[in-house]
Amino acid sequence: MASSVGFPHPMFCLFNNKKDLSPSAFASTSQTIYKCKKPVSKNIGMVMAPQQSEHKPATTGSVKSPMTMTEKILARASEKPQLRPGDNVWVNVDVFMTNDISGPGSIGIFKKEFGEDAKLWDREKIVVIPDHYIFTSDERANRNVDILREFSMEQNIKYFYDIKDLSNFKANPNYKGVCHVALAQEGHCRPGEVLLGTDSHTCTAGAFGQFATGIGNTEAGFVLGTGKLLLKVPQTLRFVMDGEMPHYLLAKDLILQIIGEISVAGATYKSMEFIGTTVESLSMEERMTLCNMVIEAGGKNGVVSTDSTTFKYLEDKTSVPYEPLYSDAQASFLSEFRFAVSKLEPLVAKPHSPDNRALARECKDIKIDRVYIGSCTGGKTEDFLAAAKVFLASGRKVKVPTFLVPATQKVWMDIYTVTVPGSGGKTCSQIFEEAGCDTPASPSCAACMGGPKDTYARMNEAQVCVSTTNRNFPGRMGHKEGQIYLASPYTAAASALTGYITDPREFLQ
Amino acid sequence: MAASLSQALYLATFTSSASKPSASPISPPSIKVPTFSPLTVQPLSSAFTPNVAHVITLTPHATSTPSSIPSDTSTTTFHGLCYVVGDNIDTDQIIPAEYLTLVPSNPAEYEKLGSYALIGLPSSYATRFIEPNETKTKYSILIGGANFGCGSSREHAPVALGAAGVKAVVAESYARIFFRNSVATGEVYPVESEVRICEECKTGDVVTIELGESRLINHTTGKEYKLKPIGDAGPVIEAGGIFAYARKTGMIPSQ
């Protein structure tokens, strides 16, 4: 496995500049800008733009210091021409998201601080997505969805993806499912914007070239009333991944590689920027997987540059205008990490930490009890297509209970309609059925975080589970002594087929 | 002699009396007083003045509304028993997901959250944070290692700790969202240490945190440790939380 780590270290200039690198902070080019490798400068304050209040004619783009994508997004959102890491600024929020476990508390604080009759800052910029504890008989959980409904109606919130009939998710046309996947599918993720959500995996949306991060209830209450938040500009860590993606690897393997490299606190307070030819070759859903687990490294946010893949994905999802922002060529990054992707192998994160990285093939003697394919990390359409690919290649049946939880209604539909390449027209659902997997469940977060005791696929005994989810801390999926191995959908499917942790190359030739 | 002095001092802080500690131990009504064996307690350092008026009392929350972090931190001290945990204590261990149906802004559910604080710790932690059949902890200071509060952004985590009776956390480092939530809610004061205090202290040690002096004193071992200043969160804490800060700086109108 080739990776280089340095704080800082000399870098190689492998790419010629592909496009005119305008120093203007708001250049919208449709191509990624590569940083021509210079030693990382710590003196990012060396060339300071004049202060905004001076109104000097020289305050044009040409005297601004280079900024990273994250710095630029926060600068625009705070209406400042220039920002440096460490600056604390009030940022305008473009989209705010909340769900059923954090919404009620946020609403409570909003009302307490702004008054019972207070109005939201903007009824169109809030997206309310029940998704965590939905299909349960837990009364408080059900009540929490009711609280969301009451507030959404009172405030005339435009985007509330309601569910009332818990016995049949399909009877709820507005219900979506897992918030981070729903945000993307419903066109709420747009390049250059600021998206805050009351869930740590809000960082997923960084895949769209925006600043997206998770916040708590109190700050959410503040945003609900003001549409702003005080944020500190983070330094950026750069992760360069180059080379053709091997056919047995997925974005999950890439991010597990990175987290294993820098540890669960390696990106604390930092922005993680993912670039390179491999990243450019990834689909939007794969980019979402990459950014999703930024929080598992402690990261504040993750970003992937906007390109034709992004534009294409957004074509049929949003008509709201957006303006992407890109890191300047001369921008300073705290550190850069490079990975030769062709040398990487399928990975797992062993219990009980997402940074407890190991090669899947070195864990082949570990017997497992179950497999879980779902969540914002590994429950998207392409994740299920990937799992289906492995089952198809094997032609055999799974040896352990294999739980499938599509993230959203759309994903569920795709499982039943999208055909798997090379299968002669079979849908994912058919392949799953033939392989003996459990029937795909109602879309929600389900057992990724345990939940109420009657949650589908919750681990109620001390078992060993291979999961496409994002965390494996003690008790994460329910039982405190449960052993969770995080893995890609390929690895999860392969493991289901053998009953042991299995490198998917056993089946993918 | 030294043992009974520290015992009396310790007890006095529970009784919210402004007078000097008396020599005879008083049993506070609601806190189980740990019995002190005759420890070889080092003499209290001369810089530590047992002035009870400056000490934050450790009675459990009399009301169900969250206590706010004191805004004048120059004289703030925290004093009491500490509970020690290790590195990477994630929010699932602080408050497991199954309890997240409890809404923190609901007073009754706020109390219930407190009763489940740190219930997610594995069984390798022999001493429980909250005794069975109790709803509050006797440990008002939580000492952690690196990356405390990592994982999920659930604000229920600092809320549960605060509701349980924790006043301050002293960790080697914090995960970002947990730190922000602590500052925003005012539930627990997030202090950072210079060294790994989690390896220097044991659960049950009596400690004092002096914010103004940036110092932690372990009375049980007699050692002192330097703490880090609060940093950028200082103005927000000084103002009394994010809402108060925003009002103070004119970002939102006063109530």
XYZ file of N, CA and C in Angstrom, chain B residues 24-239:
648
model
N -16.424 19.454 62.090
C -17.200 18.210 62.139
C -17.908 17.996 60.817
N -17.843 16.808 60.295
C -18.443 16.531 58.986
C -19.959 16.670 59.041
N -20.505 17.254 58.005
C -21.959 17.376 57.910
C -22.404 16.467 56.784
N -23.478 15.793 57.021
C -23.972 14.919 55.955
C -24.964 15.666 55.096
N -24.638 15.941 53.856
C -25.592 16.629 52.994
C -26.757 15.708 52.689
N -27.913 16.271 52.481
C -29.122 15.437 52.361
C -29.118 14.525 51.147
N -28.630 15.014 50.026
C -28.875 14.235 48.816
C -27.654 13.582 48.196
N -26.491 13.826 48.715
C -25.292 13.224 48.123
C -24.766 12.143 49.030
N -24.445 11.028 48.445
C -23.803 9.985 49.247
C -22.366 10.402 49.483
N -21.994 10.538 50.710
C -20.634 10.963 51.015
C -19.722 9.747 51.043
N -18.694 9.778 50.237
C -17.785 8.633 50.274
C -17.025 8.629 51.582
N -16.759 7.459 52.093
C -15.999 7.413 53.342
C -14.525 7.508 53.014
N -13.857 8.391 53.698
C -12.423 8.543 53.488
C -11.668 7.647 54.450
N -10.833 6.845 53.916
C -9.928 6.110 54.797
C -8.798 7.061 55.125
N -8.099 6.849 56.207
C -7.010 7.782 56.546
C -5.939 7.759 55.457
N -6.108 8.637 54.494
C -5.170 8.681 53.392
C -3.962 9.493 53.778
N -2.902 9.221 53.116
C -1.745 10.096 53.291
C -1.936 11.265 52.348
N -2.728 12.197 52.772
C -3.014 13.327 51.906
C -1.944 14.378 52.085
N -1.419 14.838 50.964
C -0.414 15.904 51.024
C -1.069 17.157 51.581
N -0.331 17.936 52.267
C -0.888 19.195 52.759
C -1.367 20.038 51.579
N -2.479 20.726 51.784
C -3.004 21.562 50.721
C -1.988 22.635 50.383
N -1.844 22.900 49.117
C -0.862 23.915 48.723
C -1.328 25.267 49.234
N -0.403 26.096 49.538
C -0.730 27.378 50.143
C -1.497 28.274 49.177
N -1.337 28.046 47.894
C -2.029 28.898 46.917
C -3.513 28.600 46.881
N -3.889 27.456 47.358
C -5.303 27.086 47.318
C -5.991 27.588 48.576
N -6.808 28.580 48.423
C -7.488 29.118 49.589
C -8.860 28.468 49.691
N -9.118 27.774 50.796
C -10.414 27.109 50.919
C -11.533 28.112 51.170
N -11.684 29.009 50.223
C -12.729 30.016 50.364
C -13.989 29.508 49.684
N -14.887 29.032 50.473
C -16.058 28.362 49.927
C -16.917 29.298 49.092
N -16.809 30.578 49.338
C -17.647 31.508 48.594
C -17.372 31.457 47.105
N -16.165 31.054 46.741
C -15.826 31.021 45.325
C -16.074 29.665 44.700
N -16.466 28.731 45.510
C -16.583 27.382 44.974
C -17.987 27.154 44.434
N -18.061 26.548 43.301
C -19.361 26.198 42.730
C -19.907 25.016 43.515
N -21.101 25.167 44.030
C -21.656 24.074 44.825
C -22.046 22.919 43.928
N -22.028 21.768 44.530
C -22.223 20.567 43.740
C -23.541 19.883 44.011
N -24.498 20.621 44.534
C -25.814 20.004 44.688
C -26.359 19.713 43.307
N -27.126 18.665 43.199
C -27.699 18.374 41.886
C -28.643 19.499 41.476
N -28.939 19.538 40.203
C -29.777 20.619 39.686
C -31.069 20.709 40.474
N -31.281 21.841 41.076
C -32.518 22.005 41.831
C -33.687 22.159 40.872
N -33.398 22.794 39.746
C -34.454 22.945 38.744
C -34.108 22.057 37.566
N -35.015 21.991 36.659
C -34.750 21.128 35.512
C -34.189 21.896 34.334
N -34.031 23.186 34.489
C -33.418 23.920 33.368
C -31.904 23.787 33.458
N -31.256 23.744 32.335
C -29.801 23.563 32.361
C -29.118 24.716 33.065
N -28.093 24.401 33.818
C -27.341 25.483 34.451
C -26.459 26.117 33.393
N -26.222 27.366 33.524
C -25.363 28.007 32.531
C -23.940 28.041 33.064
N -23.017 27.956 32.154
C -21.615 28.085 32.550
C -21.439 29.483 33.113
N -20.791 29.598 34.263
C -20.593 30.935 34.829
C -19.789 31.793 33.860
N -20.265 33.009 33.653
C -19.599 33.816 32.642
C -18.311 34.436 33.148
N -18.232 34.711 34.442
C -16.992 35.261 34.962
C -16.111 34.104 35.387
N -15.198 33.748 34.511
C -14.451 32.528 34.781
C -13.186 32.771 35.582
N -12.894 34.042 35.873
C -11.606 34.291 36.529
C -11.580 33.742 37.942
N -12.743 33.625 38.580
C -12.739 33.090 39.936
C -13.457 31.752 40.009
N -13.833 31.213 38.875
C -14.610 29.974 38.913
C -13.740 28.794 39.272
N -14.236 27.998 40.189
C -13.576 26.732 40.464
C -14.630 25.632 40.491
N -14.187 24.455 40.183
C -15.027 23.268 40.311
C -14.328 22.341 41.284
N -15.108 21.669 42.115
C -14.482 20.819 43.120
C -15.339 19.597 43.359
N -14.694 18.463 43.419
C -15.460 17.260 43.739
C -14.731 16.008 43.330
N -15.486 14.928 43.267
C -14.907 13.646 42.875
C -14.785 13.596 41.358
N -13.756 12.924 40.903
C -13.604 12.786 39.462
C -13.853 11.341 39.039
N -14.315 11.213 37.786
C -14.504 9.900 37.163
C -13.615 9.890 35.930
N -12.820 8.847 35.813
C -11.812 8.847 34.752
C -12.179 7.873 33.637
N -12.150 8.365 32.403
C -12.369 7.508 31.245
C -11.168 7.631 30.315
N -11.171 6.820 29.273
C -10.003 6.762 28.393
C -10.136 7.623 27.150
N -9.455 7.172 26.076
C -9.454 7.922 24.820
C -10.688 7.606 23.984
N -10.977 8.505 23.070
C -12.016 8.274 22.057
C -13.347 7.814 22.655
N -13.749 8.444 23.743
C -15.073 8.132 24.285
C -16.091 8.808 23.366
N -16.801 7.989 22.590
C -17.707 8.586 21.614
C -19.070 8.840 22.244
N -19.874 9.614 21.542
C -21.149 10.030 22.120
C -22.123 8.866 22.268
N -21.900 7.779 21.543
C -22.743 6.595 21.757
C -22.501 5.990 23.132
N -21.274 6.115 23.628
C -20.993 5.615 24.966
C -21.518 6.589 26.016
N -21.477 7.854 25.698
C -21.965 8.862 26.644
C -23.484 8.758 26.781
N -24.178 8.604 25.661
C -25.629 8.426 25.708
C -26.043 7.574 24.504
N -26.266 6.264 24.726
C -26.572 5.371 23.610
C -27.800 5.812 22.826
N -27.818 5.428 21.564
C -28.836 5.911 20.641
C -30.261 5.618 21.084
N -30.467 4.516 21.789
C -31.848 4.174 22.138
C -32.489 5.215 23.058
N -31.691 6.061 23.681
C -32.253 7.074 24.576
C -32.474 8.407 23.881
N -32.198 8.449 22.597
C -32.286 9.729 21.901
C -33.722 10.140 21.587
N -34.671 9.271 21.939
C -36.053 9.694 21.769
C -36.407 10.725 22.838
N -35.573 10.822 23.873
C -35.798 11.831 24.915
C -35.387 13.186 24.372
N -36.274 14.161 24.516
C -36.015 15.485 23.974
C -35.406 16.370 25.066
N -34.183 16.854 24.873
C -33.480 17.576 25.950
C -34.179 18.852 26.411
N -34.962 19.490 25.518
C -35.598 20.745 25.911
C -36.865 20.506 26.723
N -37.227 19.262 26.901
C -38.366 18.888 27.737
C -37.827 18.585 29.142
N -38.237 19.359 30.156
C -37.607 19.236 31.485
C -37.622 17.823 32.061
N -38.742 17.131 31.964
C -38.791 15.786 32.544
C -37.856 14.846 31.792
N -37.800 15.012 30.479
C -36.953 14.124 29.679
C -35.484 14.498 29.830
N -35.237 15.758 30.114
C -33.876 16.211 30.414
C -33.332 15.440 31.613
N -34.152 15.323 32.657
C -33.709 14.602 33.860
C -33.457 13.143 33.544
N -34.358 12.584 32.726
C -34.207 11.167 32.381
C -32.917 10.925 31.604
N -32.604 11.853 30.715
C -31.347 11.728 29.963
C -30.172 11.639 30.924
N -30.211 12.493 31.935
C -29.116 12.500 32.907
C -28.908 11.149 33.553
N -30.005 10.450 33.800
C -29.889 9.170 34.505
C -29.203 8.110 33.654
N -29.105 8.347 32.351
C -28.473 7.371 31.453
C -27.054 7.777 31.038
N -26.543 8.836 31.637
C -25.229 9.327 31.225
C -24.154 8.251 31.396
N -23.368 8.057 30.353
C -22.241 7.102 30.326
C -22.659 5.654 30.539
N -23.921 5.386 30.324
C -24.393 4.014 30.487
C -23.843 3.125 29.367
N -23.355 3.744 28.327
C -22.827 2.983 27.199
C -21.394 2.528 27.375
N -20.760 2.888 28.489
C -19.385 2.459 28.707
C -19.339 0.939 28.825
N -18.320 0.322 28.235
C -18.243 -1.139 28.327
C -18.042 -1.612 29.760
N -18.238 -2.905 29.960
C -18.174 -3.456 31.320
C -16.758 -3.442 31.894
N -15.790 -3.101 31.061
C -14.422 -2.992 31.581
C -14.298 -1.840 32.576
N -15.275 -0.931 32.537
C -15.323 0.121 33.547
C -16.050 -0.450 34.763
N -15.281 -0.877 35.758
C -15.869 -1.589 36.896
C -16.758 -0.686 37.739
N -16.316 0.562 37.914
C -17.111 1.487 38.727
C -18.117 2.194 37.828
N -19.375 2.115 38.202
C -20.396 2.761 37.396
C -20.399 4.260 37.617
N -20.762 4.984 36.571
C -20.813 6.436 36.683
C -21.982 6.871 37.561
N -23.080 6.164 37.383
C -24.259 6.419 38.221
C -24.644 5.094 38.856
N -24.828 5.100 40.156
C -25.173 3.852 40.847
C -26.539 3.365 40.398
N -26.738 2.056 40.413
C -28.094 1.574 40.094
C -29.104 2.200 41.052
N -30.272 2.483 40.566
C -31.330 3.124 41.346
C -31.049 4.590 41.660
N -29.971 5.135 41.125
C -29.726 6.564 41.278
C -29.975 7.237 39.934
N -30.254 8.541 39.996
C -30.424 9.265 38.741
C -29.368 10.342 38.547
N -28.583 10.572 39.575
C -27.509 11.557 39.473
C -26.184 10.878 39.772
N -25.121 11.498 39.302
C -23.799 10.958 39.575
C -23.176 11.663 40.775
N -22.257 10.949 41.444
C -21.546 11.640 42.522
C -20.246 12.245 42.018
N -19.974 12.017 40.730
C -18.734 12.532 40.152
C -19.044 13.815 39.371
N -18.619 14.937 39.898
C -18.952 16.188 39.222
C -17.919 16.583 38.181
N -16.805 15.881 38.198
C -15.763 16.192 37.211
C -15.426 14.923 36.448
N -15.463 15.041 35.146
C -15.177 13.908 34.277
C -13.809 14.139 33.647
N -12.940 13.152 33.758
C -11.597 13.308 33.197
C -11.438 12.321 32.047
N -11.093 12.843 30.878
C -10.987 11.990 29.709
C -9.643 12.114 29.016
N -9.472 11.278 28.010
C -8.222 11.284 27.255
C -8.354 12.103 25.987
N -7.858 11.527 24.900
C -7.885 12.251 23.635
C -9.234 12.093 22.939
N -9.575 13.091 22.145
C -10.736 13.007 21.252
C -12.038 12.714 22.001
N -12.212 13.362 23.142
C -13.401 13.111 23.941
C -14.649 13.597 23.212
N -15.669 12.763 23.228
C -16.937 13.166 22.622
C -17.005 12.973 21.123
N -16.173 12.092 20.581
C -16.170 11.886 19.130
C -17.424 11.152 18.695
N -17.600 11.062 17.384
C -18.749 10.358 16.848
C -19.910 11.284 16.561
N -21.081 10.809 16.867
C -22.317 11.514 16.540
C -22.396 12.911 17.144
N -23.128 13.792 16.456
C -23.253 15.189 16.897
C -24.288 15.373 17.992
N -24.883 14.297 18.464
C -25.998 14.424 19.396
C -25.673 15.337 20.570
N -26.478 16.399 20.682
C -26.319 17.332 21.795
C -26.772 16.675 23.095
N -27.493 15.577 22.972
C -27.904 14.807 24.154
C -26.688 14.409 24.991
N -25.520 14.372 24.382
C -24.332 13.901 25.113
C -23.905 14.890 26.209
N -23.519 16.131 25.857
C -23.208 17.050 26.957
C -24.412 17.319 27.847
N -25.623 17.270 27.281
C -26.815 17.496 28.097
C -26.957 16.398 29.148
N -26.771 15.150 28.728
C -26.896 14.044 29.684
C -25.870 14.189 30.800
N -24.659 14.549 30.435
C -23.620 14.717 31.456
C -24.001 15.827 32.427
N -24.438 16.943 31.874
C -24.826 18.072 32.728
C -26.017 17.733 33.605
N -26.986 17.060 33.012
C -28.182 16.696 33.773
C -27.839 15.714 34.883
N -26.813 14.893 34.663
C -26.415 13.905 35.665
C -25.682 14.544 36.829
N -25.159 15.752 36.610
C -24.449 16.423 37.691
C -23.004 16.753 37.393
N -22.552 16.486 36.176
C -21.179 16.843 35.816
C -21.094 18.355 35.636
N -20.061 18.947 36.185
C -19.867 20.386 36.032
C -18.825 20.702 34.979
N -17.798 19.879 34.958
C -16.722 20.144 34.015
C -16.135 18.836 33.512
N -15.656 18.896 32.266
C -14.908 17.781 31.703
C -13.485 18.280 31.503
N -12.506 17.450 31.862
C -11.112 17.790 31.599
C -10.572 16.707 30.689
N -10.300 17.062 29.450
C -9.833 16.061 28.493
C -8.549 16.531 27.836
N -7.818 15.563 27.332
C -6.582 15.893 26.623
C -6.920 16.645 25.340
N -8.013 16.226 24.683
C -8.481 16.921 23.486
C -9.944 16.544 23.258
N -10.621 17.354 22.468
C -12.040 17.140 22.220
C -12.329 16.939 20.753
N -13.391 16.211 20.494
C -13.948 16.192 19.148
C -14.728 17.488 18.991
N -14.762 17.969 17.745
C -15.224 19.323 17.513
C -16.664 19.587 17.896
N -17.555 18.706 17.459
C -18.972 18.994 17.654
C -19.334 18.916 19.136
N -18.767 17.952 19.843
C -19.044 17.844 21.270
C -18.591 19.116 21.982
N -17.425 19.610 21.603
C -16.907 20.818 22.242
C -17.855 21.995 21.997
N -18.274 22.149 20.755
C -19.186 23.248 20.409
C -20.503 23.124 21.161
N -21.009 21.884 21.248
C -22.271 21.674 21.947
C -22.153 21.996 23.435
N -21.007 21.672 24.006
C -20.804 21.982 25.425
C -20.824 23.483 25.646
N -20.154 24.201 24.758
C -20.098 25.661 24.879
C -21.472 26.264 24.614
N -22.146 25.757 23.576
C -23.440 26.330 23.187
C -24.492 26.115 24.277
N -24.487 24.929 24.887
C -25.520 24.623 25.873
C -25.165 25.143 27.255
N -23.868 25.225 27.543
C -23.474 25.598 28.892
C -23.642 24.454 29.872
N -23.857 23.254 29.399
C -24.117 22.124 30.288
C -22.885 21.672 31.058
N -21.771 21.570 30.374
C -20.517 21.212 31.048
C -19.433 22.145 30.533
N -18.497 22.436 31.375
C -17.405 23.314 30.959
C -16.300 22.445 30.366
N -15.975 22.611 29.081
C -14.969 21.732 28.474
C -13.568 22.299 28.649
N -12.793 21.663 29.511
C -11.441 22.119 29.796
C -10.443 21.194 29.113
N -9.365 21.770 28.640
C -8.327 20.944 28.030
C -7.101 20.917 28.927
N -6.493 19.761 29.017
C -5.306 19.649 29.864
C -4.044 19.647 29.010
N -2.928 19.967 29.657
C -1.649 19.953 28.943
C -1.120 18.531 28.804
N -1.290 17.751 29.867
C -0.799 16.370 29.849
C -1.979 15.422 29.964
N -1.697 14.128 29.921
C -2.743 13.131 30.012
C -3.156 12.919 31.476
N -4.009 13.815 31.916
C -4.471 13.733 33.300
C -5.234 12.435 33.544
N -5.785 11.858 32.452
C -6.521 10.595 32.608
C -5.610 9.479 33.096
N -4.313 9.645 32.925
C -3.388 8.631 33.430
C -2.861 8.995 34.809
N -3.161 10.202 35.251
C -2.639 10.663 36.537
C -3.668 10.557 37.647
N -4.934 10.529 37.242
C -6.004 10.517 38.244
C -6.749 9.198 38.198
N -7.367 8.888 39.307
C -8.188 7.664 39.352
C -9.601 8.044 39.764
N -10.532 7.265 39.302
C -11.926 7.504 39.675
C -12.056 7.543 41.189
N -12.664 8.609 41.679
C -12.833 8.755 43.126
C -11.873 9.751 43.738
N -10.853 10.160 42.965
C -9.939 11.180 43.490
C -10.714 12.488 43.671
N -10.289 13.250 44.651
C -10.904 14.561 44.881
C -10.075 15.594 44.141
N -10.712 16.341 43.279
C -9.966 17.328 42.492
C -10.607 18.700 42.575
N -9.800 19.684 42.301
C -10.292 21.057 42.169
C -9.778 21.620 40.856
N -10.651 22.285 40.140
C -10.245 22.975 38.917
C -10.362 24.465 39.177
N -9.282 25.175 38.967
C -9.312 26.633 39.105
C -9.151 27.232 37.711
N -10.236 27.745 37.164
C -10.178 28.225 35.786
C -9.278 29.445 35.650
N -9.380 30.341 36.586
C -8.590 31.565 36.514
C -7.107 31.275 36.534
N -6.724 30.270 37.314
C -5.313 29.883 37.424
C -4.936 28.844 36.379
N -5.900 28.398 35.584
C -5.674 27.311 34.615
C -5.001 26.122 35.275
N -5.597 25.654 36.365
C -4.921 24.619 37.155
C -5.907 23.583 37.656
N -5.436 22.332 37.687
C -6.204 21.268 38.310
C -5.382 20.715 39.454
N -6.012 20.580 40.605
C -5.320 20.021 41.766
C -5.977 18.706 42.129
N -5.176 17.665 42.233
C -5.681 16.384 42.708
C -5.331 16.287 44.195
N -6.330 16.439 45.036
C -6.060 16.429 46.477
C -5.689 15.058 46.980
N -6.156 14.043 46.287
C -5.877 12.679 46.727
C -4.406 12.335 46.521
N -3.845 12.790 45.401
C -2.421 12.508 45.155
C -1.539 13.687 45.520
N -2.164 14.844 45.643
C -1.399 16.037 45.988
C -0.741 16.709 44.806
N -0.995 16.219 43.599
C -0.317 16.802 42.435
C -1.181 17.879 41.777
N -0.481 18.744 41.059
C -1.164 19.811 40.331
C -0.855 19.704 38.850
N -1.771 20.162 38.033
C -1.571 20.079 36.587
C -2.018 21.369 35.934
N -1.304 21.731 34.867
C -1.647 22.935 34.128
C -2.782 22.617 33.144
N -3.692 23.565 33.022
C -4.763 23.416 32.056
C -4.570 24.428 30.939
N -5.171 24.152 29.807
C -5.036 25.090 28.687
C -6.120 26.157 28.777
N -5.810 27.360 28.349
C -6.865 28.386 28.316
C -7.935 28.011 27.291
N -9.121 28.578 27.461
C -10.280 28.132 26.691
C -10.178 28.502 25.212
N -9.450 29.546 24.861
C -9.282 29.872 23.442
C -10.466 30.641 22.862
N -10.739 30.380 21.589
C -11.748 31.160 20.866
C -13.143 31.059 21.461
N -13.397 29.955 22.159
C -14.731 29.802 22.743
C -14.926 30.742 23.931
N -13.817 31.333 24.390
C -13.870 32.205 25.563
C -14.964 33.266 25.513
N -14.988 34.085 24.459
C -16.017 35.147 24.401
C -17.441 34.598 24.436
N -17.647 33.424 23.795
C -18.998 32.854 23.790
C -19.369 32.390 25.191
N -18.399 31.757 25.858
C -18.650 31.290 27.223
C -18.834 32.473 28.161
N -17.955 33.459 28.005
C -18.047 34.649 28.864
C -19.417 35.295 28.742
N -19.935 35.317 27.526
C -21.233 35.957 27.324
C -22.357 35.103 27.884
